[in-house]
Coordinates of C-alpha atoms and ligand atoms in Angstrom, one line a residue:
M179 CA -15.2 57.5 121.6
E180 CA -16.8 58.9 118.5
A181 CA -15.3 56.1 116.3
T182 CA -16.9 53.4 118.5
I183 CA -20.4 55.1 118.2
V184 CA -20.1 55.3 114.5
Q185 CA -19.0 51.6 114.2
D186 CA -21.9 50.4 116.4
D187 CA -24.6 52.4 114.6
I188 CA -23.9 51.3 111.1
K189 CA -25.9 48.4 109.8
H190 CA -23.6 45.7 108.7
Y191 CA -24.4 43.5 105.6
P192 CA -21.9 40.6 105.0
V193 CA -21.4 40.4 101.3
L194 CA -22.1 37.2 99.4
L195 CA -22.7 35.4 102.8
N196 CA -24.8 32.5 101.5
E197 CA -22.5 32.0 98.6
I198 CA -19.4 31.8 100.9
I199 CA -21.2 29.3 103.2
S200 CA -22.2 27.1 100.3
V201 CA -18.6 27.1 98.9
I202 CA -16.9 26.3 102.2
S203 CA -19.5 23.8 103.5
P204 CA -19.1 24.2 107.2
Q205 CA -21.7 21.6 107.9
H206 CA -19.0 19.0 107.6
G207 CA -17.0 20.6 110.5
G208 CA -13.4 21.6 110.7
T209 CA -11.4 24.7 111.3
F210 CA -12.0 27.9 109.3
I211 CA -9.8 30.9 109.1
D212 CA -11.7 34.2 108.6
C213 CA -8.9 36.5 107.5
T214 CA -11.0 39.6 107.4
F215 CA -13.2 39.3 110.5
G216 CA -14.6 42.9 110.3
Q217 CA -17.9 42.7 112.3
G218 CA -17.9 38.9 112.3
G219 CA -20.6 38.4 109.6
Y220 CA -18.9 35.3 108.2
S221 CA -17.5 34.0 111.5
K222 CA -20.9 34.0 113.2
E223 CA -22.5 32.1 110.4
I224 CA -19.8 29.4 110.4
L225 CA -20.1 29.0 114.1
R226 CA -23.8 28.1 113.8
F227 CA -22.5 24.7 112.5
K228 CA -21.7 22.7 115.6
K229 CA -18.5 20.9 114.6
T230 CA -16.7 24.0 113.5
K231 CA -14.0 26.2 114.9
V232 CA -13.1 29.7 113.7
I233 CA -9.8 31.5 113.8
A234 CA -10.5 35.1 113.0
L235 CA -8.0 37.9 112.1
D236 CA -8.4 41.6 111.5
R237 CA -5.8 44.3 111.3
D238 CA -8.3 46.9 112.7
F239 CA -8.1 46.9 116.5
E240 CA -11.7 48.1 116.6
S241 CA -12.8 44.6 115.5
K242 CA -11.8 43.3 118.9
K243 CA -14.9 44.5 120.6
K244 CA -17.2 42.5 118.3
A245 CA -14.8 39.5 118.6
N246 CA -15.1 39.6 122.4
Q247 CA -18.9 39.3 122.1
I248 CA -18.5 36.2 120.0
L249 CA -15.8 34.8 122.3
E250 CA -18.2 35.0 125.2
K251 CA -20.7 32.8 123.3
F252 CA -18.2 30.3 121.9
P253 CA -15.1 30.2 124.1
E254 CA -14.1 26.8 122.9
R255 CA -14.6 27.3 119.2
F256 CA -13.6 30.9 118.5
Y257 CA -10.2 32.6 118.6
F258 CA -9.4 36.2 117.4
K259 CA -6.1 37.9 116.7
N260 CA -5.3 41.4 115.7
L261 CA -3.0 40.5 112.9
R262 CA -2.4 41.3 109.2
F263 CA -3.3 38.3 107.1
S264 CA 0.0 38.3 105.3
K265 CA 1.4 37.0 108.6
L266 CA -1.0 34.0 108.7
N267 CA 2.0 31.7 108.9
N268 CA 2.8 33.1 112.4
L269 CA -0.2 31.4 113.8
K270 CA 0.4 28.1 115.6
L271 CA -1.8 25.8 113.6
K272 CA 0.0 22.4 113.9
N273 CA -3.0 20.3 114.8
E274 CA -5.7 22.2 113.1
N275 CA -7.7 20.6 110.4
I276 CA -8.0 23.7 108.2
K277 CA -11.0 23.2 105.9
G278 CA -11.5 26.8 104.7
I279 CA -9.8 30.1 104.5
I280 CA -11.8 33.1 103.6
F281 CA -11.0 36.7 102.6
D282 CA -13.5 39.5 102.2
L283 CA -11.2 42.2 101.0
G284 CA -11.5 45.9 101.4
Y285 CA -13.2 47.9 104.1
S286 CA -16.4 47.7 106.1
L287 CA -18.9 50.5 105.9
A288 CA -18.1 51.3 109.5
Q289 CA -14.5 51.9 108.6
I290 CA -15.4 54.1 105.6
K291 CA -17.7 56.1 107.8
N292 CA -15.3 56.4 110.7
P293 CA -14.1 60.0 110.7
N294 CA -10.9 59.0 112.6
K295 CA -9.7 56.8 109.8
G296 CA -10.1 59.4 107.0
L297 CA -10.7 56.7 104.3
S298 CA -13.3 58.7 102.5
F299 CA -13.0 61.8 100.4
N300 CA -15.8 63.3 102.6
S301 CA -13.6 63.2 105.6
Q302 CA -12.3 66.3 107.2
G303 CA -8.9 67.1 108.8
E304 CA -5.6 65.4 108.3
L305 CA -5.1 62.6 105.7
N306 CA -4.9 59.2 107.4
M307 CA -6.3 56.1 105.7
M308 CA -4.6 53.6 108.1
M309 CA -6.7 50.5 108.7
G310 CA -4.6 49.3 111.6
L311 CA -1.1 47.9 112.1
N312 CA 0.4 50.4 109.6
E313 CA 3.8 52.0 109.3
F314 CA 2.8 55.3 107.7
S315 CA -0.3 57.3 106.8
A316 CA -1.6 59.0 103.7
N317 CA -0.5 62.3 105.2
D318 CA 3.1 61.0 105.0
V319 CA 2.7 59.9 101.4
I320 CA 1.1 63.1 100.1
N321 CA 3.3 65.5 102.1
K322 CA 6.7 63.7 101.8
L323 CA 7.1 61.5 98.7
E324 CA 8.5 62.9 95.4
K325 CA 6.4 64.0 92.5
E326 CA 7.2 60.9 90.3
E327 CA 6.6 58.6 93.2
I328 CA 3.1 60.0 93.9
E329 CA 2.4 59.9 90.2
N330 CA 3.3 56.2 90.0
I331 CA 1.1 55.3 93.0
L332 CA -1.9 57.1 91.5
K333 CA -1.3 55.6 88.1
Y334 CA -0.7 52.0 89.0
F335 CA -2.8 51.6 92.1
G336 CA -5.7 53.8 91.1
D337 CA -5.6 53.7 87.3
E338 CA -5.8 57.5 87.5
K339 CA -5.3 58.9 84.0
D340 CA -4.5 62.4 85.4
A341 CA -1.8 61.2 87.8
K342 CA 0.8 63.4 86.3
I343 CA -1.0 66.7 86.6
I344 CA -2.5 65.8 90.0
S345 CA 1.0 65.0 91.5
K346 CA 2.4 68.2 89.9
N347 CA -0.3 70.2 91.7
I348 CA 0.2 68.3 94.9
I349 CA 3.9 69.4 95.0
K350 CA 3.0 73.0 94.1
F351 CA 0.4 73.2 96.9
R352 CA 2.6 71.7 99.6
E353 CA 5.4 74.2 98.9
K354 CA 3.2 76.7 100.9
N355 CA 0.8 74.6 102.9
K356 CA 0.4 71.1 104.4
I357 CA -2.2 69.1 102.4
K358 CA -5.2 68.0 104.3
T359 CA -8.1 65.7 103.1
Q360 CA -10.2 68.5 101.6
D361 CA -7.2 70.2 100.1
L362 CA -6.4 67.0 98.2
V363 CA -10.0 66.8 96.9
D364 CA -9.7 70.5 95.7
I365 CA -6.3 69.8 94.0
I366 CA -7.8 66.8 92.2
Y367 CA -10.8 68.8 91.1
K368 CA -8.7 71.7 89.8
S369 CA -6.4 69.2 88.0
K370 CA -9.2 67.6 86.0
K371 CA -10.2 69.0 82.7
N372 CA -13.1 66.6 82.2
R373 CA -15.3 66.8 85.3
N374 CA -18.2 64.9 83.8
F375 CA -17.7 61.7 85.7
K376 CA -20.1 59.1 86.9
I377 CA -17.9 58.5 89.9
H378 CA -16.6 61.2 92.3
I379 CA -13.5 62.9 90.9
A380 CA -11.4 61.8 93.9
T381 CA -12.4 58.1 93.8
K382 CA -9.3 56.8 92.0
T383 CA -6.7 58.9 93.9
F384 CA -8.2 57.9 97.2
Q385 CA -8.3 54.2 96.2
A386 CA -4.7 54.4 95.2
L387 CA -3.7 56.0 98.5
R388 CA -5.6 53.4 100.5
I389 CA -4.0 50.5 98.7
F390 CA -0.5 52.0 99.1
V391 CA -0.9 53.0 102.8
N392 CA -2.2 49.6 103.8
K393 CA 0.2 47.7 101.5
E394 CA -2.7 45.9 100.1
I395 CA -0.8 44.3 97.2
S396 CA 1.8 42.5 99.3
E397 CA -0.9 41.8 102.0
L398 CA -3.0 40.0 99.4
I399 CA -0.1 38.2 97.6
Y400 CA 1.5 36.8 100.8
G401 CA -1.9 36.2 102.4
L402 CA -2.8 34.0 99.4
I403 CA 0.5 32.1 99.3
N404 CA 0.4 31.4 103.0
S405 CA -3.2 30.3 102.9
A406 CA -2.5 27.9 100.0
K407 CA 0.3 26.3 102.1
I408 CA -1.6 25.7 105.3
L409 CA -4.9 24.5 103.9
K410 CA -5.6 20.8 104.3
K411 CA -6.7 18.4 101.6
D412 CA -10.2 19.2 100.4
G413 CA -10.0 22.6 102.0
V414 CA -11.4 25.6 100.2
L415 CA -9.6 29.0 99.6
A416 CA -12.3 31.6 98.9
V417 CA -11.8 35.3 98.2
V418 CA -14.3 38.2 97.7
T419 CA -12.7 41.1 95.8
F420 CA -14.1 44.6 95.3
H421 CA -11.9 46.2 92.6
S422 CA -10.2 45.0 89.4
L423 CA -6.7 45.2 90.7
E424 CA -7.5 42.8 93.6
D425 CA -9.5 40.5 91.3
R426 CA -6.6 40.4 88.8
I427 CA -4.2 39.2 91.5
V428 CA -6.6 36.5 92.8
K429 CA -7.6 35.3 89.4
Y430 CA -4.0 35.0 88.4
F431 CA -3.0 33.1 91.5
F432 CA -5.9 30.7 91.4
K433 CA -5.2 29.9 87.7
N434 CA -1.5 29.7 88.5
I435 CA -1.8 27.1 91.2
S436 CA -4.6 25.0 89.6
Q437 CA -3.9 24.8 86.0
N438 CA -1.2 23.2 83.9
K439 CA 0.0 25.4 81.0
S440 CA -1.5 24.3 77.7
V441 CA 1.1 22.4 75.8
S442 CA 1.2 22.7 72.0
R443 CA 0.9 19.3 70.3
Y444 CA 3.8 20.3 68.1
E445 CA 6.2 20.8 71.0
P446 CA 8.1 18.0 72.6
K447 CA 6.1 16.6 75.6
I448 CA 7.1 18.2 78.9
E449 CA 6.2 16.7 82.2
Q450 CA 2.9 18.2 83.6
K451 CA 3.0 19.6 87.2
D452 CA 1.2 17.7 89.8
L453 CA -0.9 20.6 91.0
S454 CA -2.2 21.0 94.5
F455 CA -5.4 22.9 93.7
L456 CA -8.5 22.5 91.6
M457 CA -10.6 25.3 90.2
S458 CA -14.0 23.9 89.5
Q459 CA -15.5 27.2 88.4
K460 CA -13.6 29.7 86.3
K461 CA -16.2 32.5 86.4
P462 CA -16.6 34.5 89.6
I463 CA -19.8 34.4 91.6
N464 CA -21.6 37.7 91.7
P465 CA -24.2 39.0 94.2
S466 CA -27.8 37.9 93.5
K467 CA -30.5 40.3 92.3
K468 CA -32.0 40.2 95.8
E469 CA -28.6 41.1 97.5
L470 CA -28.1 43.9 95.0
E471 CA -31.5 45.3 95.9
E472 CA -30.8 45.1 99.6
N473 CA -27.2 46.3 99.5
Q474 CA -26.2 48.4 96.6
S475 CA -22.6 48.6 97.7
S476 CA -22.2 44.8 97.0
R477 CA -22.4 45.5 93.2
S478 CA -18.7 45.2 92.5
A479 CA -18.1 42.1 94.8
K480 CA -16.8 39.0 93.1
L481 CA -16.2 35.6 94.8
R482 CA -13.6 33.2 93.5
F483 CA -12.5 29.9 95.1
V484 CA -10.2 26.9 94.6
I485 CA -10.1 23.5 96.4
K486 CA -7.0 21.8 97.6
N487 CA -6.2 18.4 96.1
K488 CA -3.6 17.1 98.4
D489 CA -1.9 17.7 101.8
S490 CA 1.2 19.5 100.6
F491 CA 2.8 22.5 102.1
E492 CA 4.9 23.4 99.0
I493 CA 3.1 25.6 96.5
E494 CA 4.5 26.3 93.0
T495 CA 3.7 29.9 91.9
D496 CA 5.3 32.8 90.2
I497 CA 2.8 35.4 91.5
V498 CA 5.6 37.5 93.2
E499 CA 7.4 37.8 89.8
K500 CA 4.2 38.4 88.0
F501 CA 3.3 41.4 90.1
S502 CA 6.8 42.6 90.8
D503 CA 6.2 46.0 89.3
L504 CA 3.4 46.7 91.8
L505 CA 5.4 45.3 94.7
E506 CA 8.3 47.6 93.7
I507 CA 6.0 50.7 93.9
E508 CA 4.8 49.5 97.3
K509 CA 8.4 49.6 98.5
L510 CA 8.4 53.4 98.2
G511 CA 6.8 53.2 101.6
D512 CA 10.1 52.1 103.1
K513 CA 11.3 55.7 102.8
L514 CA 8.6 56.9 105.1
Ligands
SAM813 C1 -15.1 44.1 104.1 S1 -14.6 43.9 105.8 C2 -15.0 42.3 106.2 C3 -16.4 42.1 106.7 C4 -16.7 40.7 107.3 N1 -16.7 39.7 106.3 C5 -18.0 40.7 108.0 O1 -18.9 40.0 107.5 O2 -18.1 41.3 109.0 C6 -12.9 43.8 105.6 C7 -12.1 43.7 106.9 O3 -10.8 43.2 106.6 C8 -9.9 43.8 107.4 N2 -8.6 43.8 106.6 C9 -8.3 44.4 105.5 N3 -7.0 44.1 105.1 C10 -6.5 43.3 106.1 C11 -5.3 42.6 106.3 N4 -4.3 42.8 105.4 N5 -5.1 41.8 107.4 C12 -6.1 41.7 108.3 N6 -7.3 42.3 108.2 C13 -7.6 43.1 107.1 C14 -10.4 45.2 107.5 O4 -9.9 45.8 108.7 C15 -11.9 45.0 107.6 O5 -12.3 44.9 108.9

């Protein structure tokens, strides 16, 4: 009950909304897949254009309430499914003219503030961090995995420089007591020599745990691959990222599917790939000054997009190999 109240009370601000709309051009009609429905900020805006249809997904079951309100208004043009976007290919889309697929990664403010989800370092009680449709929680990770495993998660998913000492102190603490959210914050605080940080001392560890618990690396990689496959000619794949790890993956994938490798004029000529995507703008789109003034938390948002050149289902990419070290760390979750 409490979670619902929190969700409803929080003002929602869809990030880079005008920019997303101008990139996907819904005024020409077609079907759009909103992979991260949240509170429906993007979906609602697309549906304002008459010839559009929206298929919306979200892993968080709480999104369903908002989705039902939209469904009442647009029963013919809106469809919602509680699904992880890596499973996009499970949707039956045979006759859909898919003109845009959008991702707004990360968490909504309502999720961060929801005490039941325990995503924030201000949360009380047991560690959780599950967004929805998960297999294990942060409680399992912190109280069950080995020292080196926790260290790798914090180092590679959170870029936490003190991963070694934090994981050592986690193991020491849990010999006597189960670690809850505020215990973890204390452990991190005591592990840090330099406490003069601009960001909260627990930010990086909590980010790492959220990414691991929600399998965000494989979600993103397979979400992108499957989107690239099902999009129709002239369709746009657009992604808003919030942290550098996500952005690194999206940037690599877009470059990988849209650019021929530069060939040295001294090397024998090799056949150039007939690529399916075009990247018309290499630099990401950032929030405007006005948006930053109105919504400070949009400051790290970056929008990147590519346009499909042809109707082909086969996509050539080595993104899985490129990020295999991160995918390997994610597999530690199979033990839980
Ligand atoms: C930043 S919010 C999106 C907000 C949305 N654009 C709006 O305007 O209301 C991100 C949403 O994506 C969802 N999400 C994150 N990862 C997901 C995944 N792998 N599959 C499906 N939904 C996911 C979260 O549950 C959350 O509701």
